[in-house]
Amino acid sequence: MIGQALNRVDGPLKVAGRATYAYEHWVETPPLYGFIVGATIGKGRIARIDTDHAESAPGVHHMVMTHHNAAAQGPRDESIAVEYWRAKPALTGPEIHHYGEPVALVVAATFEQARAAAELVEVEYAAEPGRFDFSTHMDEAYAPALVGPGIPADTAVGDVDAAFEASAVKVDQVYTTPYELSMPMEPHACLVEPRGEDLTVYVSSQVVDAAQASLAATLDIDPARIHIVAPYIGGGFGSKLNIHAETVLAALAARALDRPVKVALTRQQVFHLTGLRPTSSQRVRLGAARDGRLTAIAHDVTMHTRPDMEYGEPTAGTTRSLYAAPNRSTTHRLAPLDLPQGEDVRAPGEAPGLLAVESAMDELAHELGMDPVELRIRNEPTVDPERDVPFSERRLVECLREGARRFGWERRPTTPASVRDGRWLVGYGMAAGIRGHFQQPTAVRVRMEADGTVVVQSDMTDLGTGTYTVLTQVAAEALGLTPDQVRVELGHSDFPASWGSGGSWGACNSSTALHRACRALREKLLSTAKDDARSPMYGLDLAEAQFSGGELRVEGRSEPMREIVARNHPDGVEAEGEIPLMADEPNYTDYSIHTYGAHFAEVGVDADTAEIRLRRMLGVFSVGRVLNAKTVRSQLLGGMIWGFGAALQEEAFVDPRTGAIATRDLAQYLVPVQADIPDLDVTVLDGHDDKANVLGSKGAGELGICGAGAAIGNAVFNATGMRVRDFPITLEKVLPGLPPMEA
């Protein structure tokens, strides 16, 4: 059952419109609607705020909330290790930290009335000079202690400067990546319903436990008083790991008014009220011998951070494990800007970092006159080059070779700008991909009912990635049932806690915890049957018993499990399984555990206009054991499309005068659409990483983006001879370097 391409069990609900998302929930008391008023300056203070006209507008219910009347809230606690669990206070004072920051919440009978009344809130500001332009403030960058989830900011092995200077062939280039946003299809929204001292919060959250803890810390109440409900989420891609202003303000208003309150962000507000992927400037130095073997590799990253909310994306992190080189250095530096906080966005660190490193490797291959695939294979490490521990399962070379074979890499033009197809310049590009596999604390409960059906419960969430389906498969296989005998319930804080969906850890962590829960449930069923004189299994040695077809079978005897449960546990029998933090799991200390991929792309570039078109693309991946062949392929395809967007389209432009994101809608912040993407090809190698977990599976969701953009950028160079190091690669950056058309 595990690994089969089972259709999504929640598919019929979604197709029929019966899967209820955060904003779609209805409660007994009709809800009020809130609309957030955002600051129109990027730095300063509120000098005066007048809400009289807004409060007298049609439908406005009792209050317009500002820093003058908002309830006291708990402060951010930096001692809490992970940002997702910290308090997120809003409307606590007159200070403005970035453009669009909430200055008021208008609550009315309808969304339209709240939005109209929001226009009537009058705000006068005492503006202050702000730091909005990354390029002019890079010299203010500082070294953080950590980046990402507790990762050292800097590493060093050997003498990278001396080795680089002594190298026969050198690449020393700077690559820049823009601000990006997650842009899920479902904007951030919630409904908060007060029930006495408790709050039921219907919210679009990737991590239910974090949402509960963060909101409780913000409101300074017992977390048990907050009930998070998030059964369906319309995408998140990192932006829903944290709660944001809409949830906090809806909760404050609901408590103050003792009425349910709904708040949803408009698409424009999403750009300022959720986090950004930091813009980055990345210097990559590669030193190699004439045979292509790296002698030095250095990756130095500078990115933006909000002064009062430090966030460092681990952009150089994957460089530490990707290629062998005796001399190595990675650094991260943060430049404070008065912009929205940095947050995790789609493969945080790996996506922008591999854009730079894999572009630099392509530049090195060109300098050497070497096949880019061969260059990467020649620098394959035997152990993790910085941790000096073995790899658990490393099949990058196999991905590279299989991808080259399937793609027809031998037909790659060896000379840039040498192949034309009519008016199109044609080029091939490739890149490697790597991503760490993470284990986070996760618990799952499984219960068998008296009728033999099974219920699986966890606060784990499904972002549309297939969690309901994968957990159905794991439980069905472990207990010898068919999928229709399993019901999976997710996304509720009353269920056992997990780290939710994020970081590509969700499916594997919850599946492993569920596997352990099923194993514990099996032991209970075996013990019950063995001790039940009414059972055919009474007194038998059940060590070799099989669970199959809904029955317990051993030595030619069988009994339906439902009969065992009905006789002995009429209310059902349950068990829990859990896994610890990876720091408490020896394999994650003793081994370097990653997933791997190789991307191959063919592009066409219009020789007159510089229009770039992806003609075909292949990704070959190693993710250990596949849990569902259909969902993992979809995840990897989605990641490859993200890589296309990062290479050619996505860029949030910050107005350097005001700090406003000027491209704050999907007409100007470009993401790939159907017409941009040809048929893509995905191959997943069969595997089983027994160091990762008992199932042998590793996260796949974000691997597809890792290296994908660099493969497309390298193909553009191969097509045109024009190397663009400032992403995204747009027309005006390519056009000046196009070769002249032949007469």
XYZ file of C-alpha atoms in Angstrom:
743
model
C 0.000 0.000 0.000
C 2.817 2.438 0.865
C 4.268 3.854 -2.335
C 1.205 3.258 -4.490
C -0.201 6.133 -6.533
C -3.401 6.248 -4.492
C -5.741 9.075 -5.459
C -6.192 11.740 -2.813
C -8.779 10.622 -0.301
C -9.797 14.263 0.213
C -10.083 14.888 -3.520
C -13.855 14.384 -3.784
C -14.439 16.857 -0.934
C -12.338 19.509 -2.624
C -13.844 18.982 -6.054
C -17.349 19.186 -4.583
C -16.544 22.302 -2.560
C -17.133 20.509 0.748
C -13.615 20.951 2.123
C -13.976 23.903 4.482
C -11.158 26.448 4.559
C -10.493 29.004 7.276
C -12.650 31.846 5.962
C -15.483 29.514 4.964
C -16.388 28.252 8.425
C -19.753 29.337 9.803
C -20.695 29.509 13.449
C -23.993 29.808 15.274
C -23.730 33.542 15.953
C -23.294 35.486 12.693
C -19.738 36.825 12.546
C -18.584 40.382 12.259
C -15.914 41.309 9.719
C -12.654 43.093 10.301
C -10.517 45.047 7.872
C -6.949 46.115 8.620
C -5.801 49.691 8.039
C -2.119 49.767 7.131
C 0.492 52.489 7.618
C 1.276 54.640 4.597
C 4.807 55.457 5.720
C 7.756 53.125 6.087
C 9.245 54.479 9.318
C 8.130 56.857 12.065
C 5.274 57.328 14.517
C 1.545 57.939 14.542
C 1.128 61.586 15.554
C -2.676 61.545 15.495
C -5.321 58.994 14.623
C -8.998 59.958 14.278
C -11.567 57.188 14.046
C -14.757 59.234 14.506
C -15.874 59.119 10.877
C -15.114 55.427 10.602
C -17.008 54.611 13.794
C -20.121 56.362 12.490
C -20.019 54.647 9.106
C -22.808 52.191 8.211
C -22.421 48.771 9.773
C -19.406 49.543 11.941
C -19.879 47.616 15.158
C -19.000 49.434 18.363
C -15.329 49.946 17.774
C -12.387 50.772 15.591
C -9.372 49.245 17.272
C -6.119 51.227 17.444
C -3.145 51.309 19.773
C -5.231 53.535 22.052
C -7.851 50.897 22.846
C -6.306 47.531 21.973
C -5.930 45.167 24.915
C -2.522 44.681 26.498
C -0.560 41.845 24.926
C 2.385 39.645 25.781
C 5.782 40.711 24.399
C 7.919 38.775 21.962
C 10.115 36.367 23.887
C 13.403 35.932 22.065
C 14.376 33.137 24.451
C 11.839 30.896 22.689
C 14.059 29.079 20.228
C 11.739 29.005 17.222
C 9.981 32.103 15.891
C 6.734 30.269 15.135
C 5.966 29.830 18.859
C 6.664 33.449 19.918
C 4.054 36.099 20.687
C 3.044 38.367 17.770
C 1.643 41.536 19.386
C -0.086 44.119 17.181
C -1.351 47.679 17.743
C 0.787 48.033 20.879
C 2.068 51.555 20.277
C 2.433 54.436 17.832
C 5.720 53.251 16.307
C 5.751 52.331 12.618
C 8.354 49.724 11.666
C 7.462 49.182 8.005
C 5.022 50.248 5.309
C 1.632 48.577 5.665
C 2.017 47.753 9.353
C -1.438 47.684 11.018
C -2.521 50.971 12.568
C -6.214 50.096 13.019
C -8.796 47.357 12.671
C -12.311 48.333 11.588
C -15.032 45.831 12.547
C -18.386 45.957 10.770
C -21.393 43.842 9.891
C -20.053 42.998 6.428
C -16.638 42.864 4.802
C -17.618 45.594 2.363
C -18.732 47.928 5.148
C -15.520 47.321 7.091
C -13.381 48.007 4.035
C -15.290 51.184 3.189
C -15.060 52.457 6.764
C -11.323 51.730 6.817
C -10.921 54.481 4.229
C -12.366 56.944 6.767
C -9.710 56.389 9.428
C -7.568 59.532 9.482
C -3.917 59.120 10.424
C -1.225 61.766 10.683
C 2.351 60.557 10.891
C 5.656 61.894 12.107
C 7.781 60.294 9.435
C 11.420 59.434 10.027
C 14.177 58.535 7.565
C 14.011 54.832 6.827
C 16.462 52.265 5.546
C 14.767 50.777 2.495
C 17.501 50.315 -0.124
C 19.480 47.123 0.388
C 22.368 48.125 -1.868
C 23.092 51.294 0.098
C 22.984 49.624 3.508
C 24.959 46.441 2.876
C 27.954 47.951 4.664
C 25.887 47.962 7.884
C 25.547 44.182 7.837
C 26.474 42.261 10.965
C 27.220 38.625 11.771
C 24.339 36.824 13.502
C 24.995 33.973 15.881
C 22.640 31.609 14.063
C 20.563 31.403 10.898
C 17.490 29.352 10.156
C 16.485 26.811 12.794
C 19.610 27.035 14.950
C 22.241 26.666 12.222
C 25.698 28.224 12.775
C 26.026 31.364 10.670
C 29.629 30.714 9.627
C 31.809 27.665 9.002
C 35.429 27.282 7.969
C 37.676 24.353 7.072
C 41.296 24.830 6.012
C 42.615 28.084 4.532
C 40.185 29.026 1.799
C 41.827 32.356 0.898
C 45.281 30.875 0.347
C 43.916 27.855 -1.508
C 41.781 30.040 -3.765
C 44.699 32.298 -4.671
C 46.826 29.258 -5.506
C 44.154 27.617 -7.675
C 44.858 27.094 -11.345
C 41.301 28.073 -12.356
C 39.130 30.509 -10.436
C 35.552 31.750 -10.410
C 34.822 34.762 -8.205
C 31.380 36.207 -8.843
C 28.499 37.913 -7.046
C 24.932 36.726 -7.598
C 21.883 38.611 -6.374
C 18.405 37.343 -5.647
C 15.294 39.492 -5.068
C 12.650 39.713 -2.402
C 10.147 36.927 -2.921
C 6.894 35.923 -1.263
C 5.185 32.585 -0.804
C 1.936 33.675 -2.519
C -0.377 30.764 -1.639
C -3.631 30.623 -3.549
C -5.580 31.120 -0.297
C -4.850 34.531 1.271
C -4.285 34.529 5.013
C -7.602 34.482 6.864
C -9.242 33.406 10.096
C -12.475 33.298 12.059
C -12.287 33.626 15.846
C -15.289 32.543 17.915
C -15.386 33.351 21.661
C -16.930 30.680 23.872
C -16.839 31.969 27.424
C -13.160 32.218 28.365
C -12.151 30.091 25.383
C -11.503 30.987 21.757
C -12.037 28.697 18.808
C -9.778 29.887 16.017
C -10.434 28.700 12.475
C -7.190 29.670 10.807
C -5.009 28.846 7.863
C -1.923 27.654 9.721
C 0.820 25.231 8.755
C 1.730 24.438 12.395
C -1.266 24.137 14.708
C 0.753 23.793 17.906
C 2.728 26.922 17.069
C -0.428 28.888 16.247
C -1.941 27.924 19.582
C 1.191 28.767 21.571
C 1.884 32.001 19.709
C -1.661 33.308 20.041
C -1.826 32.301 23.702
C 1.436 34.132 24.408
C 0.132 37.184 22.553
C -3.155 37.270 24.463
C -1.397 36.201 27.679
C -3.833 33.371 28.373
C -3.569 29.639 28.990
C -2.943 27.820 25.665
C -5.620 25.311 26.689
C -8.146 28.138 26.261
C -7.368 28.373 22.556
C -8.673 25.741 20.140
C -7.089 25.847 16.683
C -9.043 24.359 13.781
C -7.242 24.032 10.443
C -8.432 20.944 8.549
C -7.764 22.385 5.086
C -5.212 24.944 3.983
C -5.010 26.490 0.543
C -1.234 26.510 0.320
C 1.290 28.092 2.620
C 4.844 27.588 1.323
C 6.274 29.004 4.562
C 4.007 32.021 4.938
C 1.665 30.198 7.327
C 4.297 28.757 9.643
C 3.761 31.909 11.707
C 0.478 33.522 12.613
C 0.143 37.101 11.430
C -1.790 40.265 12.157
C -5.143 39.043 10.836
C -5.256 36.264 13.458
C -4.089 38.400 16.372
C -6.433 41.281 15.551
C -9.422 38.997 14.983
C -8.787 37.408 18.386
C -8.464 40.772 20.122
C -11.682 42.016 18.518
C -13.599 38.814 19.250
C -12.651 38.984 22.934
C -13.481 42.674 23.190
C -16.856 42.366 21.461
C -17.737 38.845 22.600
C -18.721 38.105 19.010
C -17.188 35.947 16.294
C -14.938 38.019 14.042
C -13.581 37.177 10.596
C -10.505 38.859 9.147
C -8.976 38.127 5.763
C -6.066 39.828 4.060
C -6.527 41.150 0.578
C -3.935 39.989 -1.913
C -2.325 43.429 -1.714
C -2.098 43.235 2.078
C -0.414 39.837 1.913
C 2.659 41.576 0.506
C 3.137 43.746 3.601
C 1.605 41.702 6.410
C 3.344 38.385 5.820
C 7.070 37.825 5.586
C 9.485 38.142 2.696
C 12.272 35.941 1.483
C 15.191 38.309 2.099
C 16.951 39.799 -0.872
C 20.525 38.546 -1.040
C 23.951 39.333 -2.421
C 26.026 36.173 -2.653
C 29.715 36.048 -3.426
C 30.820 32.600 -4.572
C 34.479 31.712 -5.011
C 35.494 28.415 -6.579
C 39.122 27.424 -6.987
C 39.993 24.296 -8.943
C 42.862 22.379 -10.436
C 43.006 21.935 -14.215
C 41.327 18.542 -13.862
C 38.296 20.254 -12.314
C 38.803 19.111 -8.727
C 37.865 21.868 -6.303
C 40.592 23.053 -3.990
C 38.593 25.900 -2.457
C 34.938 26.811 -2.127
C 33.637 29.927 -0.380
C 30.060 31.170 -0.173
C 29.459 34.545 1.507
C 25.889 35.777 1.815
C 24.508 39.175 2.813
C 20.745 39.593 3.146
C 18.243 41.941 4.720
C 16.649 41.602 8.131
C 14.153 43.661 10.100
C 16.020 45.418 12.954
C 13.671 44.233 15.699
C 12.905 40.768 14.259
C 16.106 39.063 13.200
C 15.774 36.443 10.500
C 18.657 34.885 8.617
C 17.918 32.507 5.786
C 20.513 29.673 5.759
C 21.433 30.479 2.172
C 24.962 29.074 2.299
C 23.895 26.009 4.266
C 23.726 23.508 1.423
C 27.177 24.522 0.178
C 28.529 22.836 3.293
C 27.548 19.343 2.121
C 27.313 19.532 -1.663
C 30.856 19.225 -3.068
C 34.231 18.024 -1.846
C 36.984 20.620 -1.350
C 39.703 20.612 1.326
C 39.409 24.358 1.948
C 35.967 25.806 2.618
C 34.193 28.785 4.084
C 30.571 29.907 4.413
C 29.289 33.111 6.022
C 25.979 34.898 6.565
C 25.593 38.625 7.239
C 22.397 40.588 7.925
C 21.729 44.184 6.859
C 18.933 45.835 8.910
C 16.211 47.445 6.786
C 12.857 48.939 7.735
C 10.845 46.369 5.820
C 8.530 43.481 6.725
C 10.243 40.673 8.560
C 12.047 37.931 6.722
C 10.329 34.554 6.830
C 10.664 31.084 5.385
C 9.688 30.990 1.729
C 9.751 27.802 -0.379
C 12.969 25.892 0.362
C 14.397 28.649 2.561
C 18.133 28.887 2.014
C 18.504 26.125 -0.532
C 16.495 27.831 -3.275
C 18.447 31.128 -3.444
C 21.731 29.536 -2.369
C 21.733 26.935 -5.112
C 20.856 29.594 -7.678
C 24.256 31.105 -6.915
C 26.428 28.034 -6.307
C 25.113 26.019 -9.225
C 25.494 29.012 -11.541
C 29.087 29.357 -10.352
C 29.721 25.663 -10.998
C 28.470 26.170 -14.544
C 30.856 29.114 -14.923
C 33.702 26.943 -13.676
C 32.816 24.186 -16.147
C 32.872 26.754 -18.950
C 36.283 28.073 -17.860
C 37.630 24.525 -17.747
C 36.013 23.485 -21.020
C 34.494 20.557 -19.102
C 31.071 18.929 -19.205
C 29.085 20.412 -16.278
C 27.820 16.950 -15.330
C 31.348 15.530 -15.241
C 32.571 18.469 -13.145
C 29.999 17.727 -10.469
C 30.709 14.006 -10.477
C 34.438 14.702 -10.151
C 33.765 16.664 -6.967
C 31.546 14.097 -5.292
C 32.510 13.773 -1.597
C 32.931 10.440 0.173
C 31.879 11.871 3.563
C 30.188 15.094 4.547
C 32.971 17.590 3.778
C 32.415 19.795 6.823
C 30.918 17.473 9.433
C 33.210 14.546 8.521
C 30.457 11.969 9.018
C 29.169 9.451 6.460
C 26.157 10.157 4.296
C 23.117 8.074 5.120
C 22.137 7.535 1.485
C 23.701 9.720 -1.189
C 22.695 9.089 -4.793
C 23.471 12.434 -6.389
C 25.818 10.903 -8.963
C 23.111 8.441 -9.957
C 20.655 11.324 -10.355
C 23.164 13.171 -12.554
C 23.928 10.191 -14.781
C 20.348 9.018 -15.105
C 19.213 12.558 -15.867
C 21.891 13.045 -18.523
C 20.895 9.773 -20.164
C 17.175 10.458 -20.154
C 17.522 14.069 -21.275
C 19.897 13.418 -24.135
C 22.585 15.582 -22.556
C 25.147 14.392 -25.091
C 23.414 16.659 -27.644
C 24.157 19.738 -25.521
C 25.795 22.554 -27.534
C 29.363 22.827 -26.258
C 29.705 26.374 -27.630
C 27.229 28.987 -26.308
C 24.982 30.743 -28.837
C 25.791 28.151 -31.512
C 22.398 26.507 -32.065
C 19.365 28.162 -33.652
C 15.871 26.961 -34.371
C 14.470 29.625 -36.670
C 14.532 32.860 -34.694
C 15.188 30.998 -31.433
C 18.586 30.543 -29.842
C 18.566 27.123 -28.161
C 20.554 26.088 -25.103
C 20.846 23.333 -22.518
C 21.536 23.770 -18.818
C 21.738 21.570 -15.751
C 22.245 21.850 -12.017
C 22.435 19.629 -8.957
C 20.051 19.822 -6.032
C 20.431 18.968 -2.358
C 18.251 19.529 0.680
C 18.561 18.501 4.310
C 16.047 16.083 5.784
C 14.726 17.153 9.184
C 12.993 15.329 11.998
C 10.823 17.318 14.398
C 8.801 16.176 17.434
C 5.555 14.634 16.236
C 2.817 12.565 17.851
C -0.061 10.649 16.257
C -2.985 8.777 17.810
C -4.638 5.804 16.134
C -7.877 4.220 17.318
C -9.658 1.107 16.104
C -13.419 1.278 16.534
C -15.674 -1.644 17.428
C -16.630 -1.995 13.746
C -12.995 -2.476 12.733
C -12.505 0.910 11.147
C -9.539 3.035 12.156
C -9.299 6.727 13.019
C -5.950 8.536 12.787
C -5.597 11.846 14.625
C -2.840 14.457 14.702
C -2.704 18.226 14.620
C -0.559 17.743 11.509
C -1.839 19.835 8.581
C -2.407 19.182 4.885
C -1.391 22.060 2.616
C -2.793 20.246 -0.368
C 0.322 18.077 -0.430
C -1.492 14.805 0.272
C -1.121 14.238 4.021
C -4.592 12.764 4.372
C -3.779 10.259 1.655
C -0.281 9.288 2.776
C -1.380 8.685 6.377
C -4.286 6.613 5.091
C -1.807 4.416 3.228
C 0.544 4.027 6.199
C -2.261 3.025 8.555
C -3.874 0.687 6.032
C -0.605 -1.148 5.400
C 0.386 -1.366 9.066
C -3.000 -2.734 10.162
C -3.914 -4.851 7.142
C -6.880 -2.737 6.081
C -8.181 -1.181 2.902
C -7.999 2.624 2.521
C -11.755 2.998 2.906
C -11.478 1.501 6.400
C -9.220 4.354 7.543
C -10.337 7.883 8.421
C -7.671 10.548 8.960
C -8.483 13.625 11.066
C -5.994 16.498 11.000
C -5.504 20.131 11.902
C -7.013 20.421 15.378
C -5.199 21.447 18.550
C -7.104 18.821 20.561
C -5.180 16.149 18.654
C -1.600 15.059 19.455
C 0.908 17.771 18.626
C 3.308 17.904 15.710
C 5.431 20.421 13.846
C 2.842 20.456 11.086
C 3.617 20.941 7.415
C 6.800 22.793 6.596
C 10.432 22.221 5.803
C 9.500 19.056 3.875
C 9.323 17.249 7.222
C 5.559 16.835 7.544
C 4.766 13.641 5.662
C 7.749 11.630 6.862
C 7.507 12.762 10.474
C 3.789 12.109 10.779
C 4.046 8.822 8.872
C 6.844 7.599 11.136
C 4.923 8.562 14.277
C 1.819 6.869 12.852
C 3.821 3.734 12.079
C 4.881 3.613 15.721
C 1.307 4.186 16.867
C 0.078 1.343 14.661
C 2.799 -0.925 16.005
C 1.656 -0.141 19.568
C -1.963 -0.753 18.571
C -1.007 -4.090 17.026
C 0.623 -5.115 20.314
C -2.567 -4.242 22.186
C -4.680 -6.253 19.778
C -2.341 -9.235 19.970
C -2.302 -9.157 23.754
C -6.069 -8.852 23.877
C -6.618 -11.788 21.502
C -4.084 -14.009 23.243
C -5.736 -13.482 26.633
C -9.341 -13.774 25.396
C -10.693 -17.301 25.877
C -13.412 -16.528 23.332
C -10.827 -15.863 20.602
C -9.393 -18.501 18.249
C -6.046 -16.891 19.106
C -6.359 -17.702 22.800
C -3.112 -18.960 24.261
C -1.238 -19.014 20.944
C 2.215 -17.620 20.308
C 1.332 -14.591 18.219
C 4.876 -13.492 17.447
C 4.377 -14.420 13.788
C 0.794 -13.208 13.515
C -0.196 -11.327 10.371
C -2.607 -8.426 9.992
C -4.309 -8.798 6.618
C -7.717 -8.257 5.090
C -9.052 -6.844 8.348
C -8.149 -10.066 10.166
C -5.558 -11.360 12.596
C -4.025 -14.548 11.178
C -1.621 -17.135 12.595
C -1.080 -20.911 12.256
C -4.015 -21.321 9.918
C -6.387 -19.552 12.277
C -7.942 -16.146 11.733
C -10.306 -13.742 13.393
C -11.665 -10.371 12.243
C -10.100 -7.578 14.259
C -13.484 -5.950 14.665
C -14.661 -8.963 16.701
C -11.634 -8.745 19.008
C -12.290 -5.057 19.567
C -16.071 -5.342 19.905
C -15.809 -8.008 22.609
C -13.054 -6.413 24.640
C -13.053 -2.711 23.789
C -16.610 -1.664 22.862
C -15.561 2.009 22.967
C -12.560 1.308 20.766
C -8.881 0.742 21.508
C -6.182 3.287 20.782
C -2.453 3.902 20.942
C -0.077 6.781 20.322
C 3.245 6.965 18.571
C 5.783 9.752 18.628
C 9.208 10.713 17.356
C 11.700 13.067 19.022
C 13.598 16.104 17.808
C 16.406 15.153 15.458
C 18.979 16.377 17.990
C 17.801 13.542 20.243
C 18.005 10.911 17.495
C 21.568 9.486 17.157
C 21.350 8.915 13.405
C 21.057 12.656 12.795
C 24.310 13.182 14.664
C 26.138 10.197 13.219
C 25.086 10.681 9.591
C 24.561 13.465 7.076
C 20.983 12.982 5.873
C 19.859 14.731 2.693
C 17.768 14.369 -0.414
C 19.232 14.912 -3.886
C 18.244 15.878 -7.382
C 19.539 16.765 -10.830
C 17.779 19.201 -13.154
C 18.141 19.416 -16.934
C 16.535 22.190 -18.971
C 16.282 23.270 -22.601
C 15.324 26.857 -23.349
C 14.718 28.949 -26.413
C 15.619 32.645 -26.445
C 14.164 34.878 -29.125
C 17.133 36.354 -30.982
C 15.307 39.669 -31.537
C 13.343 40.250 -28.328
C 15.220 38.117 -25.742
C 11.964 36.397 -24.793
C 12.852 33.222 -22.924
C 10.790 30.089 -23.285
C 11.270 26.831 -21.427
C 11.049 24.094 -24.037
C 11.463 21.039 -21.819
C 12.772 20.117 -18.389
C 13.645 16.926 -16.519
C 14.249 16.352 -12.827
C 15.695 13.139 -11.373
C 15.414 12.824 -7.596
C 16.427 10.620 -4.680
C 14.117 10.899 -1.652
C 14.456 7.500 -0.032
C 11.281 5.439 -0.017
C 8.348 7.018 -1.799
C 5.160 7.134 0.279
C 2.810 7.907 -2.620
C 4.074 7.945 -6.188
C 1.414 10.370 -7.393
C 1.664 12.965 -4.642
C 5.472 12.970 -4.613
C 5.552 13.538 -8.373
C 3.146 16.444 -7.987
C 5.285 17.951 -5.244
C 8.458 17.704 -7.302
C 6.758 19.145 -10.378
C 5.539 22.065 -8.300
C 9.046 22.676 -7.028
C 10.473 22.686 -10.535
C 7.873 25.270 -11.524
C 8.878 27.369 -8.494
C 12.454 27.157 -9.791
C 11.296 28.453 -13.161
C 9.622 31.395 -11.433
C 12.724 32.200 -9.374
C 14.934 32.089 -12.460
C 12.806 34.156 -14.827
C 9.908 35.952 -13.136
C 9.525 36.425 -9.396
C 10.614 39.760 -7.935
C 9.020 41.982 -5.324
C 10.214 45.532 -5.996
C 10.630 47.736 -2.928
C 10.225 51.480 -3.486
C 13.506 52.842 -2.030
C 11.770 56.110 -1.073
C 8.955 54.700 1.053
C 9.656 51.044 1.741
C 6.392 50.078 0.037
C 6.310 46.963 -2.111
C 5.324 48.456 -5.430
C 4.554 45.128 -7.115
C 1.854 44.124 -4.665
C -0.550 42.170 -6.827
C -0.372 39.174 -9.120
C -0.466 41.394 -12.197
C 2.963 42.791 -11.312
C 4.453 40.149 -9.038
C 4.792 37.483 -11.671
C 4.431 33.777 -10.962
C 4.385 30.994 -13.562
C 1.084 30.308 -15.273
C -0.001 27.388 -17.402
C 1.152 28.994 -20.644
C 4.689 29.341 -19.278
C 5.208 25.679 -18.484
C 5.577 22.867 -21.011
C 5.246 19.224 -20.064
C 7.835 18.524 -17.394
C 9.354 15.124 -16.712
C 10.056 13.717 -13.254
C 11.918 10.548 -12.353
C 12.216 9.360 -8.762
C 14.825 6.725 -7.966
C 13.761 3.766 -5.863
C 15.355 4.040 -2.446
C 15.223 3.372 1.266
C 17.186 5.445 3.776
C 17.114 3.412 6.964
C 19.038 6.137 8.823
C 16.277 8.689 8.227
C 13.471 6.706 9.855
C 11.988 3.230 10.040
C 10.032 3.795 6.822
C 13.182 4.808 4.930
C 11.473 7.918 3.545
C 12.687 11.512 3.328
C 11.029 14.841 2.588
C 10.377 15.715 -1.035
C 8.203 18.809 -1.075
C 10.891 21.451 -1.484
C 13.600 19.387 -3.180
C 12.068 20.091 -6.589
C 12.993 23.785 -6.395
C 16.563 23.124 -5.258
C 18.786 23.801 -8.265
C 15.900 24.103 -10.732
C 16.341 27.835 -11.306
C 20.083 27.491 -11.852
C 19.526 24.844 -14.529
C 17.321 27.294 -16.436
C 19.777 30.155 -15.960
C 22.613 27.966 -17.183
C 20.540 27.041 -20.225
C 20.038 30.738 -21.009
C 23.810 31.194 -20.972
C 24.283 28.178 -23.218
C 21.700 29.576 -25.635
C 22.997 33.162 -25.757
C 26.488 33.374 -24.288
C 25.019 35.989 -21.912
C 25.572 35.273 -18.209
C 23.029 36.999 -15.971
C 23.918 36.938 -12.282
C 21.138 39.234 -11.085
C 17.993 37.118 -10.741
C 15.392 36.966 -12.117
C 16.698 36.814 -15.680
C 14.486 39.288 -17.533
C 14.444 40.667 -21.067
C 16.360 43.859 -20.396
C 19.208 41.917 -18.788
C 19.628 39.558 -21.741
C 18.850 41.777 -24.715
C 22.088 43.843 -24.768
C 24.238 40.717 -24.941
C 22.403 38.813 -27.648
C 24.574 37.763 -30.591
C 23.796 39.464 -33.906
C 21.454 37.671 -36.259
C 23.067 35.973 -39.210
C 22.552 37.692 -42.529
